Structure formats: C-alpha cells, structure tokens
PDB file of C-alpha atoms in Angstrom:
ATOM      1  CA  MET A   1     -70.440  -6.446 -41.470  1.00  0.00           C
ATOM      2  CA  ASP A   2     -72.879  -3.858 -44.381  1.00  0.00           C
ATOM      3  CA  HIS A   3     -70.601  -2.713 -46.871  1.00  0.00           C
ATOM      4  CA  ASP A   4     -73.214  -0.539 -48.708  1.00  0.00           C
ATOM      5  CA  HIS A   5     -72.373   2.002 -45.973  1.00  0.00           C
ATOM      6  CA  MET A   6     -68.721   1.992 -45.712  1.00  0.00           C
ATOM      7  CA  HIS A   7     -68.378   5.014 -47.471  1.00  0.00           C
ATOM      8  CA  ASP A   8     -70.165   6.707 -44.015  1.00  0.00           C
ATOM      9  CA  MET A   9     -67.602   6.189 -41.895  1.00  0.00           C
ATOM     10  CA  PRO A  10     -65.602   8.730 -40.981  1.00  0.00           C
ATOM     11  CA  PRO A  11     -61.232   8.185 -42.279  1.00  0.00           C
ATOM     12  CA  PRO A  12     -58.742   6.615 -39.417  1.00  0.00           C
ATOM     13  CA  SER A  13     -57.282   9.408 -37.296  1.00  0.00           C
ATOM     14  CA  SER A  14     -53.717   9.752 -38.116  1.00  0.00           C
ATOM     15  CA  SER A  15     -52.584   7.600 -34.526  1.00  0.00           C
ATOM     16  CA  SER A  16     -54.189   4.550 -35.864  1.00  0.00           C
ATOM     17  CA  SER A  17     -53.097   5.082 -39.501  1.00  0.00           C
ATOM     18  CA  SER A  18     -49.475   4.544 -38.158  1.00  0.00           C
ATOM     19  CA  MET A  19     -50.455   1.466 -36.893  1.00  0.00           C
ATOM     20  CA  MET A  20     -51.089  -0.402 -40.820  1.00  0.00           C
ATOM     21  CA  ASN A  21     -48.720  -0.962 -43.838  1.00  0.00           C
ATOM     22  CA  ASN A  22     -48.745  -0.348 -47.440  1.00  0.00           C
ATOM     23  CA  GLY A  23     -51.178   1.880 -48.972  1.00  0.00           C
ATOM     24  CA  SER A  24     -52.495   5.209 -49.040  1.00  0.00           C
ATOM     25  CA  MET A  25     -56.497   6.297 -48.770  1.00  0.00           C
ATOM     26  CA  SER A  26     -58.178  10.285 -48.877  1.00  0.00           C
ATOM     27  CA  GLY A  27     -58.413  11.724 -46.329  1.00  0.00           C
ATOM     28  CA  GLY A  28     -60.463  14.674 -44.791  1.00  0.00           C
ATOM     29  CA  ALA A  29     -60.284  18.720 -45.788  1.00  0.00           C
ATOM     30  CA  GLY A  30     -59.229  18.233 -49.216  1.00  0.00           C
ATOM     31  CA  GLY A  31     -55.350  16.720 -47.555  1.00  0.00           C
ATOM     32  CA  GLN A  32     -53.884  13.616 -48.565  1.00  0.00           C
ATOM     33  CA  GLN A  33     -53.525  11.510 -45.597  1.00  0.00           C
ATOM     34  CA  GLN A  34     -51.121   7.819 -45.861  1.00  0.00           C
ATOM     35  CA  MET A  35     -52.771   5.022 -43.929  1.00  0.00           C
ATOM     36  CA  MET A  36     -50.718   1.857 -44.057  1.00  0.00           C
ATOM     37  CA  MET A  37     -53.369  -1.705 -45.426  1.00  0.00           C
ATOM     38  CA  MET A  38     -52.403  -5.092 -43.845  1.00  0.00           C
ATOM     39  CA  HIS A  39     -52.253  -8.063 -45.103  1.00  0.00           C
ATOM     40  CA  MET A  40     -55.867  -9.651 -44.965  1.00  0.00           C
ATOM     41  CA  THR A  41     -55.266 -12.979 -47.436  1.00  0.00           C
ATOM     42  CA  PHE A  42     -52.324 -15.329 -46.501  1.00  0.00           C
ATOM     43  CA  PHE A  43     -49.081 -13.837 -48.977  1.00  0.00           C
ATOM     44  CA  TRP A  44     -45.193 -15.927 -49.474  1.00  0.00           C
ATOM     45  CA  GLY A  45     -42.113 -12.763 -49.263  1.00  0.00           C
ATOM     46  CA  LYS A  46     -39.645 -11.596 -46.141  1.00  0.00           C
ATOM     47  CA  ASN A  47     -41.150  -8.405 -45.938  1.00  0.00           C
ATOM     48  CA  THR A  48     -43.673  -8.806 -44.060  1.00  0.00           C
ATOM     49  CA  GLU A  49     -44.743  -6.970 -39.507  1.00  0.00           C
ATOM     50  CA  VAL A  50     -44.514  -9.759 -37.045  1.00  0.00           C
ATOM     51  CA  LEU A  51     -45.479  -8.670 -33.467  1.00  0.00           C
ATOM     52  CA  PHE A  52     -43.417  -6.256 -33.395  1.00  0.00           C
ATOM     53  CA  SER A  53     -43.502  -2.240 -35.854  1.00  0.00           C
ATOM     54  CA  GLY A  54     -40.191  -3.078 -38.729  1.00  0.00           C
ATOM     55  CA  TRP A  55     -39.333  -6.138 -37.409  1.00  0.00           C
ATOM     56  CA  PRO A  56     -38.208  -8.792 -38.819  1.00  0.00           C
ATOM     57  CA  GLY A  57     -37.653  -6.269 -41.800  1.00  0.00           C
ATOM     58  CA  THR A  58     -36.935  -6.708 -44.979  1.00  0.00           C
ATOM     59  CA  SER A  59     -33.209  -8.619 -43.987  1.00  0.00           C
ATOM     60  CA  SER A  60     -33.814 -12.536 -44.738  1.00  0.00           C
ATOM     61  CA  GLY A  61     -31.801 -13.003 -41.697  1.00  0.00           C
ATOM     62  CA  MET A  62     -33.639 -11.705 -40.019  1.00  0.00           C
ATOM     63  CA  TYR A  63     -37.109 -13.293 -41.204  1.00  0.00           C
ATOM     64  CA  ALA A  64     -35.883 -16.737 -40.492  1.00  0.00           C
ATOM     65  CA  LEU A  65     -34.833 -15.779 -36.691  1.00  0.00           C
ATOM     66  CA  CYS A  66     -38.285 -14.076 -37.300  1.00  0.00           C
ATOM     67  CA  LEU A  67     -39.503 -18.273 -38.238  1.00  0.00           C
ATOM     68  CA  VAL A  68     -37.408 -19.341 -35.774  1.00  0.00           C
ATOM     69  CA  PHE A  69     -39.008 -17.842 -32.723  1.00  0.00           C
ATOM     70  CA  VAL A  70     -42.319 -18.217 -34.280  1.00  0.00           C
ATOM     71  CA  PHE A  71     -41.248 -21.871 -33.598  1.00  0.00           C
ATOM     72  CA  PHE A  72     -39.445 -22.194 -30.345  1.00  0.00           C
ATOM     73  CA  LEU A  73     -42.762 -19.235 -28.837  1.00  0.00           C
ATOM     74  CA  SER A  74     -44.812 -23.678 -30.459  1.00  0.00           C
ATOM     75  CA  VAL A  75     -42.735 -25.759 -29.021  1.00  0.00           C
ATOM     76  CA  LEU A  76     -42.769 -23.486 -25.644  1.00  0.00           C
ATOM     77  CA  THR A  77     -46.995 -23.215 -25.630  1.00  0.00           C
ATOM     78  CA  GLU A  78     -47.213 -26.516 -25.848  1.00  0.00           C
ATOM     79  CA  TRP A  79     -44.238 -27.779 -23.432  1.00  0.00           C
ATOM     80  CA  LEU A  80     -46.168 -25.401 -20.823  1.00  0.00           C
ATOM     81  CA  ALA A  81     -49.115 -27.195 -21.064  1.00  0.00           C
ATOM     82  CA  HIS A  82     -49.006 -30.647 -20.581  1.00  0.00           C
ATOM     83  CA  SER A  83     -46.354 -30.208 -17.874  1.00  0.00           C
ATOM     84  CA  SER A  84     -47.021 -31.759 -14.746  1.00  0.00           C
ATOM     85  CA  LEU A  85     -46.846 -27.685 -13.027  1.00  0.00           C
ATOM     86  CA  LEU A  86     -50.397 -27.301 -14.810  1.00  0.00           C
ATOM     87  CA  ARG A  87     -52.091 -30.195 -13.852  1.00  0.00           C
ATOM     88  CA  GLY A  88     -51.070 -29.636 -10.330  1.00  0.00           C
ATOM     89  CA  THR A  89     -49.534 -32.735 -10.232  1.00  0.00           C
ATOM     90  CA  THR A  90     -46.152 -31.827  -8.565  1.00  0.00           C
ATOM     91  CA  GLY A  91     -46.997 -32.204  -5.116  1.00  0.00           C
ATOM     92  CA  ASP A  92     -50.937 -31.131  -2.590  1.00  0.00           C
ATOM     93  CA  SER A  93     -53.187 -29.700  -3.784  1.00  0.00           C
ATOM     94  CA  ALA A  94     -54.727 -28.084  -0.827  1.00  0.00           C
ATOM     95  CA  ASN A  95     -50.552 -25.908  -1.269  1.00  0.00           C
ATOM     96  CA  PRO A  96     -51.615 -22.285  -1.856  1.00  0.00           C
ATOM     97  CA  ALA A  97     -48.059 -21.950  -3.990  1.00  0.00           C
ATOM     98  CA  ALA A  98     -48.848 -24.652  -5.938  1.00  0.00           C
ATOM     99  CA  GLY A  99     -52.032 -22.766  -6.706  1.00  0.00           C
ATOM    100  CA  LEU A 100     -49.839 -19.678  -7.233  1.00  0.00           C
ATOM    101  CA  VAL A 101     -47.703 -21.238  -9.074  1.00  0.00           C
ATOM    102  CA  GLN A 102     -50.231 -23.773 -11.314  1.00  0.00           C
ATOM    103  CA  THR A 103     -51.622 -19.935 -12.293  1.00  0.00           C
ATOM    104  CA  ALA A 104     -48.539 -17.968 -12.920  1.00  0.00           C
ATOM    105  CA  VAL A 105     -47.883 -21.146 -15.357  1.00  0.00           C
ATOM    106  CA  TYR A 106     -51.017 -21.024 -16.984  1.00  0.00           C
ATOM    107  CA  THR A 107     -50.968 -17.068 -17.700  1.00  0.00           C
ATOM    108  CA  LEU A 108     -47.206 -17.314 -19.075  1.00  0.00           C
ATOM    109  CA  ARG A 109     -49.075 -20.038 -21.812  1.00  0.00           C
ATOM    110  CA  THR A 110     -52.211 -18.137 -22.612  1.00  0.00           C
ATOM    111  CA  GLY A 111     -49.577 -15.361 -23.165  1.00  0.00           C
ATOM    112  CA  LEU A 112     -47.901 -17.135 -25.048  1.00  0.00           C
ATOM    113  CA  ALA A 113     -50.246 -18.447 -26.896  1.00  0.00           C
ATOM    114  CA  TYR A 114     -51.430 -15.243 -27.869  1.00  0.00           C
ATOM    115  CA  LEU A 115     -48.182 -13.834 -28.729  1.00  0.00           C
ATOM    116  CA  VAL A 116     -48.042 -16.715 -31.038  1.00  0.00           C
ATOM    117  CA  MET A 117     -52.096 -15.981 -32.637  1.00  0.00           C
ATOM    118  CA  LEU A 118     -50.711 -12.606 -32.972  1.00  0.00           C
ATOM    119  CA  ALA A 119     -47.624 -13.414 -34.842  1.00  0.00           C
ATOM    120  CA  VAL A 120     -49.922 -15.750 -37.250  1.00  0.00           C
ATOM    121  CA  MET A 121     -52.279 -12.225 -38.158  1.00  0.00           C
ATOM    122  CA  SER A 122     -48.737 -11.340 -40.163  1.00  0.00           C
ATOM    123  CA  PHE A 123     -51.213 -13.383 -42.503  1.00  0.00           C
ATOM    124  CA  ASN A 124     -47.952 -14.705 -43.860  1.00  0.00           C
ATOM    125  CA  ALA A 125     -47.079 -17.895 -44.924  1.00  0.00           C
ATOM    126  CA  GLY A 126     -44.400 -18.706 -43.432  1.00  0.00           C
ATOM    127  CA  VAL A 127     -44.791 -17.936 -40.068  1.00  0.00           C
ATOM    128  CA  PHE A 128     -47.950 -19.463 -40.161  1.00  0.00           C
ATOM    129  CA  ILE A 129     -45.754 -23.292 -41.336  1.00  0.00           C
ATOM    130  CA  ALA A 130     -43.587 -22.294 -38.473  1.00  0.00           C
ATOM    131  CA  ALA A 131     -45.929 -21.940 -36.063  1.00  0.00           C
ATOM    132  CA  LEU A 132     -47.262 -24.868 -37.143  1.00  0.00           C
ATOM    133  CA  ALA A 133     -44.593 -27.417 -37.363  1.00  0.00           C
ATOM    134  CA  GLY A 134     -43.573 -25.702 -34.137  1.00  0.00           C
ATOM    135  CA  HIS A 135     -47.209 -26.733 -32.498  1.00  0.00           C
ATOM    136  CA  ALA A 136     -46.949 -30.140 -33.903  1.00  0.00           C
ATOM    137  CA  ILE A 137     -43.347 -31.283 -32.973  1.00  0.00           C
ATOM    138  CA  GLY A 138     -44.404 -29.810 -29.207  1.00  0.00           C
ATOM    139  CA  PHE A 139     -46.988 -31.867 -28.651  1.00  0.00           C
ATOM    140  CA  MET A 140     -45.205 -34.963 -29.798  1.00  0.00           C
ATOM    141  CA  LEU A 141     -42.786 -33.879 -28.005  1.00  0.00           C
ATOM    142  CA  PHE A 142     -44.529 -32.729 -24.988  1.00  0.00           C
ATOM    143  CA  GLY A 143     -48.718 -34.655 -25.189  1.00  0.00           C
ATOM    144  CA  SER A 144     -47.731 -37.650 -27.356  1.00  0.00           C
ATOM    145  CA  ILE A 145     -47.561 -41.052 -26.316  1.00  0.00           C
ATOM    146  CA  THR A 146     -45.464 -41.290 -29.213  1.00  0.00           C
ATOM    147  CA  PHE A 147     -42.480 -39.940 -26.406  1.00  0.00           C
ATOM    148  CA  ARG A 148     -44.189 -39.889 -22.824  1.00  0.00           C
ATOM    149  CA  LYS A 149     -42.896 -42.615 -20.207  1.00  0.00           C
ATOM    150  CA  PRO A 150     -45.437 -45.362 -19.396  1.00  0.00           C
ATOM    151  CA  PRO A 151     -46.898 -44.971 -15.682  1.00  0.00           C
ATOM    152  CA  GLY A 152     -45.412 -48.071 -14.125  1.00  0.00           C
ATOM    153  CA  ASP A 153     -41.557 -48.057 -16.362  1.00  0.00           C
ATOM    154  CA  ARG A 154     -39.847 -46.688 -13.674  1.00  0.00           C
ATOM    155  CA  LYS A 155     -36.287 -48.117 -12.277  1.00  0.00           C
ATOM    156  CA  THR A 156     -37.722 -48.669  -8.810  1.00  0.00           C
ATOM    157  CA  ASP A 157     -40.657 -51.048 -10.243  1.00  0.00           C
ATOM    158  CA  ALA A 158     -38.728 -52.921 -12.176  1.00  0.00           C
ATOM    159  CA  VAL A 159     -39.345 -56.891 -11.088  1.00  0.00           C
ATOM    160  CA  PRO A 160     -36.408 -58.970 -10.994  1.00  0.00           C
ATOM    161  CA  LEU A 161     -36.730 -61.407 -13.728  1.00  0.00           C
ATOM    162  CA  SER A 162     -36.825 -65.060 -11.923  1.00  0.00           C
ATOM    163  CA  VAL A 163     -40.267 -62.959 -10.584  1.00  0.00           C
ATOM    164  CA  SER A 164     -41.813 -62.045 -13.999  1.00  0.00           C
ATOM    165  CA  ARG A 165     -41.248 -65.818 -14.713  1.00  0.00           C
ATOM    166  CA  TYR A 166     -43.539 -67.044 -12.739  1.00  0.00           C
ATOM    167  CA  GLN A 167     -46.437 -68.520 -13.570  1.00  0.00           C
ATOM    168  CA  PRO A 168     -49.813 -68.400 -10.256  1.00  0.00           C
ATOM    169  CA  PHE A 169     -51.425 -71.568 -10.714  1.00  0.00           C
ATOM    170  CA  GLU A 170     -54.509 -72.185 -11.241  1.00  0.00           C
ATOM    171  CA  GLY A 171     -56.512 -71.450  -8.157  1.00  0.00           C
ATOM    172  CA  VAL A 172     -53.984 -68.806  -6.548  1.00  0.00           C
ATOM    173  CA  LYS A 173     -53.988 -64.940  -7.422  1.00  0.00           C
ATOM    174  CA  GLU A 174     -51.201 -63.052  -9.081  1.00  0.00           C
ATOM    175  CA  GLY A 175     -48.543 -61.960  -7.587  1.00  0.00           C
ATOM    176  CA  VAL A 176     -49.214 -64.288  -3.861  1.00  0.00           C
ATOM    177  CA  SER A 177     -46.560 -67.111  -4.653  1.00  0.00           C
ATOM    178  CA  PRO A 178     -48.017 -70.218  -3.709  1.00  0.00           C
ATOM    179  CA  ARG A 179     -46.683 -71.755  -0.383  1.00  0.00           C
TER     180      ARG A 179
END
C-alpha cells in the first residue's frame, strides 16, 4: 500500500467512523469529525471490544468471561474439526442425509473458526492467548494420540488371557492353533 498518497483519500463516512475506537480526525467541510481508531498492534488490558460493540467493556469480570468464551469457542472448534461427524465415519457414505449432516457440521466449524479469528483481531494479547490455549487443549483432547483410544482397544475385541499366552509353533500361522 502506498502510504505517501493516503492524504488524498477522502475522510471516512459517519457509518464507518462508528465502527472504530480511540481517536479523532479532522473531517471535511471544516468540521471536527470524531473517528475511533482500532488497535493494529497487540496490547495488554481489559478495556477492549471483542466480537460485539461494547463487549466486554471496562469490567474485569466481563473481560474474564470474554476470555473464557473465546477459550471454549476454540475448544469447540477443535472438537468439531476432529469429530466423526466431520470425517464422515459414522455410517453409510452414500446416504444424502449423512452428507447434509457432514456439511452442516463443517459449516458450523468454519463459522466458529471465523469467530475465533475475529476475536483475535481485537489485538488483545489476553484474547490471543485464550484462543491459542483453547486450540491447544482442544487438539490435545480430540486430535492428538494422547487421549485417542487405539482402534483394537475395545472390550469386545479383547483376547482371553489363555489365548494371548499362546506362542505359535514354527511354520504355523499366527492365530491358527495346531492340532
């Protein structure tokens, strides 16, 4: 972007100036037009706006609620990203209803991911850390091998102890008992 010619740009309209915060700018026609500027660098502090105008405001409790909300939004995004509904492993792949459910889950996950992205775009360091922590915990719980059950680790697949001690004779296929 050519910043040398930005002074040639017209001032923002009144509708776009209501979307910004913290600052002022001289407007056209000799009048003073208030324009709020948003942060474009990371900052620490509870006085921020995240996702909605005026939220969380200046209250420490509402800021803490905002951080918890962003954290759980990130965990939910990871859960949906790794759910069997999204992978399509829950049933018949040729079923149109299953395809619609898969599409709905994908759309929901994408929308939640965009909400997390917009929250991080507040440039508040606390919100950024809450989003990262939520994605990390969500991936650890639902996507990593740490808490994933091995495919053969089911009670119905358990081999009786007497059979598991069986050592096949040389030349005999494993799993086939000799006569």
